[in-house]
CSV table of C-alpha atoms in Angstrom, one decimal:
chain,number,residue,atom,x,y,z
A,1,MET,CA,-21.7,-9.6,13.5
A,2,TYR,CA,-19.5,-6.4,13.8
A,3,LYS,CA,-19.3,-4.3,10.5
A,4,LYS,CA,-16.7,-1.4,11.8
A,5,ILE,CA,-14.9,-1.8,15.3
A,6,LEU,CA,-13.4,1.0,16.6
A,7,VAL,CA,-10.5,0.8,19.2
A,8,ALA,CA,-9.5,3.5,21.7
A,9,PHE,CA,-5.9,3.7,21.8
A,10,ASP,CA,-3.4,5.5,23.5
A,11,GLY,CA,-0.4,2.9,23.8
A,12,SER,CA,-0.7,1.8,27.1
A,13,PRO,CA,-0.8,-1.8,28.3
A,14,TYR,CA,-4.4,-1.2,28.9
A,15,SER,CA,-5.2,-0.1,24.9
A,16,GLN,CA,-3.1,-2.7,23.5
A,17,LYS,CA,-5.2,-5.4,25.2
A,18,ALA,CA,-8.0,-3.7,23.5
A,19,LEU,CA,-6.3,-3.4,19.9
A,20,THR,CA,-5.4,-7.1,20.3
A,21,ALA,CA,-8.8,-8.2,20.9
A,22,GLY,CA,-10.4,-5.8,18.1
A,23,ILE,CA,-7.6,-7.2,15.8
A,24,GLU,CA,-9.0,-10.6,16.7
A,25,LEU,CA,-12.6,-9.7,16.4
A,26,ALA,CA,-12.1,-8.0,13.0
A,27,ARG,CA,-10.1,-11.2,11.7
A,28,CYS,CA,-12.9,-13.4,13.1
A,29,CYS,CA,-16.1,-11.5,11.7
A,30,GLY,CA,-14.1,-10.0,8.7
A,31,SER,CA,-14.6,-6.2,9.9
A,32,GLU,CA,-13.3,-3.1,9.2
A,33,LEU,CA,-11.0,-1.9,12.2
A,34,HIS,CA,-10.3,1.5,13.0
A,35,VAL,CA,-8.0,2.6,15.7
A,36,LEU,CA,-8.3,6.0,17.2
A,37,THR,CA,-5.6,8.0,19.0
A,38,VAL,CA,-7.0,11.4,20.7
A,39,VAL,CA,-4.4,13.7,22.2
A,40,SER,CA,-5.8,16.3,24.7
A,41,LEU,CA,-4.3,20.0,24.2
A,42,PRO,CA,-4.3,22.4,27.3
A,43,GLU,CA,-7.3,24.4,27.7
A,44,TYR,CA,-5.1,27.3,28.1
A,45,ALA,CA,-1.6,28.0,26.4
A,46,GLY,CA,0.5,30.4,26.4
A,47,THR,CA,1.3,30.9,22.7
A,48,VAL,CA,0.1,29.3,19.8
A,49,GLY,CA,3.7,28.0,19.4
A,50,GLU,CA,3.1,26.1,21.9
A,51,VAL,CA,0.3,24.4,20.8
A,52,GLU,CA,2.0,23.8,17.7
A,53,GLU,CA,4.9,22.5,19.2
A,54,MET,CA,2.9,20.0,21.4
A,55,VAL,CA,0.8,19.0,18.4
A,56,GLY,CA,4.1,18.0,16.7
A,57,LYS,CA,5.6,16.2,19.4
A,58,ALA,CA,2.3,14.1,19.8
A,59,GLN,CA,2.3,13.2,16.3
A,60,ASP,CA,5.9,11.8,16.6
A,61,PHE,CA,5.5,10.0,19.7
A,62,TYR,CA,2.1,8.6,18.6
A,63,ARG,CA,2.8,7.6,14.8
A,64,LYS,CA,5.5,4.9,16.3
A,65,LYS,CA,2.9,3.5,18.3
A,66,LEU,CA,0.5,3.8,15.3
A,67,GLU,CA,2.8,2.1,13.0
A,68,LYS,CA,3.8,-0.7,15.4
A,69,ALA,CA,-0.4,-1.4,15.8
A,70,SER,CA,-0.5,-1.6,11.9
A,71,GLN,CA,2.0,-4.2,11.9
A,72,GLN,CA,0.9,-6.0,14.5
A,73,ALA,CA,-2.6,-6.2,12.6
A,74,LYS,CA,-1.4,-6.7,9.4
A,75,ALA,CA,0.8,-9.7,10.9
A,76,LYS,CA,-3.0,-11.2,11.7
A,77,GLY,CA,-4.2,-10.3,8.2
A,78,VAL,CA,-6.2,-7.6,9.1
A,79,GLU,CA,-6.3,-4.1,7.5
A,80,LEU,CA,-5.9,-1.5,10.3
A,81,ASN,CA,-7.2,2.0,9.7
A,82,VAL,CA,-5.2,4.5,12.2
A,83,TYR,CA,-6.5,8.1,12.7
A,84,LEU,CA,-5.0,10.7,15.4
A,85,LEU,CA,-7.1,13.6,16.6
A,86,PHE,CA,-6.8,16.1,18.9
A,87,GLY,CA,-9.7,17.2,21.4
A,88,HIS,CA,-11.7,16.1,24.2
A,89,ILE,CA,-10.7,12.3,24.5
A,90,GLY,CA,-13.8,10.9,25.3
A,91,GLU,CA,-16.1,13.3,23.2
A,92,THR,CA,-13.8,12.6,20.2
A,93,ILE,CA,-14.3,9.1,20.3
A,94,ILE,CA,-18.0,9.3,20.8
A,95,ARG,CA,-18.1,11.7,17.6
A,96,PHE,CA,-15.5,9.9,15.7
A,97,ALA,CA,-17.5,6.3,16.3
A,98,GLN,CA,-21.1,8.2,15.4
A,99,GLU,CA,-19.6,9.8,12.1
A,100,GLN,CA,-17.9,6.5,10.9
A,101,GLU,CA,-21.2,4.3,12.1
A,102,CYS,CA,-19.2,1.7,14.2
A,103,ASP,CA,-20.9,-0.9,15.7
A,104,LEU,CA,-18.1,-1.4,18.6
A,105,ILE,CA,-16.1,0.5,20.3
A,106,ILE,CA,-13.1,-1.5,22.2
A,107,ALA,CA,-11.3,0.6,25.1
A,108,GLY,CA,-9.1,-0.7,27.8
A,109,THR,CA,-9.2,0.5,31.4
A,110,ARG,CA,-7.1,0.6,34.5
A,111,GLY,CA,-9.3,-1.3,36.6
A,112,TRP,CA,-9.7,1.3,39.3
A,113,SER,CA,-11.4,1.2,42.6
A,114,PRO,CA,-14.7,2.9,42.7
A,115,LEU,CA,-13.3,5.8,44.4
A,116,GLN,CA,-10.3,6.0,42.0
A,117,ARG,CA,-12.9,6.4,39.2
A,118,LEU,CA,-14.9,8.8,41.2
A,119,LEU,CA,-11.8,11.2,41.8
A,120,MET,CA,-10.2,10.8,38.6
A,121,GLY,CA,-13.0,10.1,35.9
A,122,SER,CA,-12.3,7.6,33.1
A,123,VAL,CA,-12.4,7.7,29.3
A,124,SER,CA,-13.9,4.1,29.3
A,125,THR,CA,-16.5,5.4,31.7
A,126,TYR,CA,-17.2,8.1,29.7
A,127,VAL,CA,-17.3,6.1,26.3
A,128,VAL,CA,-20.0,3.8,28.3
A,129,ARG,CA,-22.4,6.4,29.1
A,130,HIS,CA,-22.5,8.3,25.6
A,131,ALA,CA,-21.5,5.4,22.9
A,132,PRO,CA,-24.1,5.1,20.1
A,133,CYS,CA,-23.0,1.4,19.8
A,134,ALA,CA,-21.9,-1.4,21.7
A,135,VAL,CA,-19.0,-0.8,23.9
A,136,LEU,CA,-16.6,-3.9,24.7
A,137,ILE,CA,-13.9,-3.0,28.0
A,138,GLU,CA,-11.1,-4.7,28.1
A,139,LYS,CA,-10.1,-4.7,32.2
A,140,GLY,CA,-6.5,-4.4,33.4
A,141,LYS,CA,-5.3,-4.1,36.7
A,142,GLU,CA,-3.7,-1.1,38.1
A,143,GLU,CA,-0.8,-2.7,40.0
A,144,ASP,CA,0.3,-5.2,37.1
A,145,GLY,CA,0.1,-2.4,34.2
A,146,ASN,CA,-0.3,-5.4,31.8
A,147,GLY,CA,-4.0,-6.1,32.1
C-alpha cells in the first residue's frame, strides 16, 4: 500500500498521535517509516553565535524526543529513520517528502477553528496544499491537548 511513510513530528501530543498512526501503518504495510522534525530559525539574528546556540539547544531538545520515538517504534517491531532539519517547517517537510519519494505524509493538527487557522496558519494546512503524495491528518482538540 505505502512503501515510504513520513511523519511530521515536533514532540507535541498532536504529532505523537501522528507518530502512533505512522508506526501502526508501517507495521501493517511493511513500509519504511521516516520521522522528520523541522526547527525554524529566526529570519534575523543578532549574531551567528545566536543561531549556532539555538541550533545546539534544538538538537539537544529534539534528540531526546526522537530517541523516545525510535524506542516506541522498536517496541512495535518497526525501524524508524529520524531526521532533524532546520528551515521553513512546511516547505522543508514537502521538500523532504519529494526527495525521499514518500507516498504518505502523516501530520497532527490541533483542530483549530476556521478563524484560528485563518489568523495563525497551520503547518498541516500547508502540507495538505503542497504535498506530492497522500496526506493523513491526525486531528486533535485544542482544549484537551491530547488529541
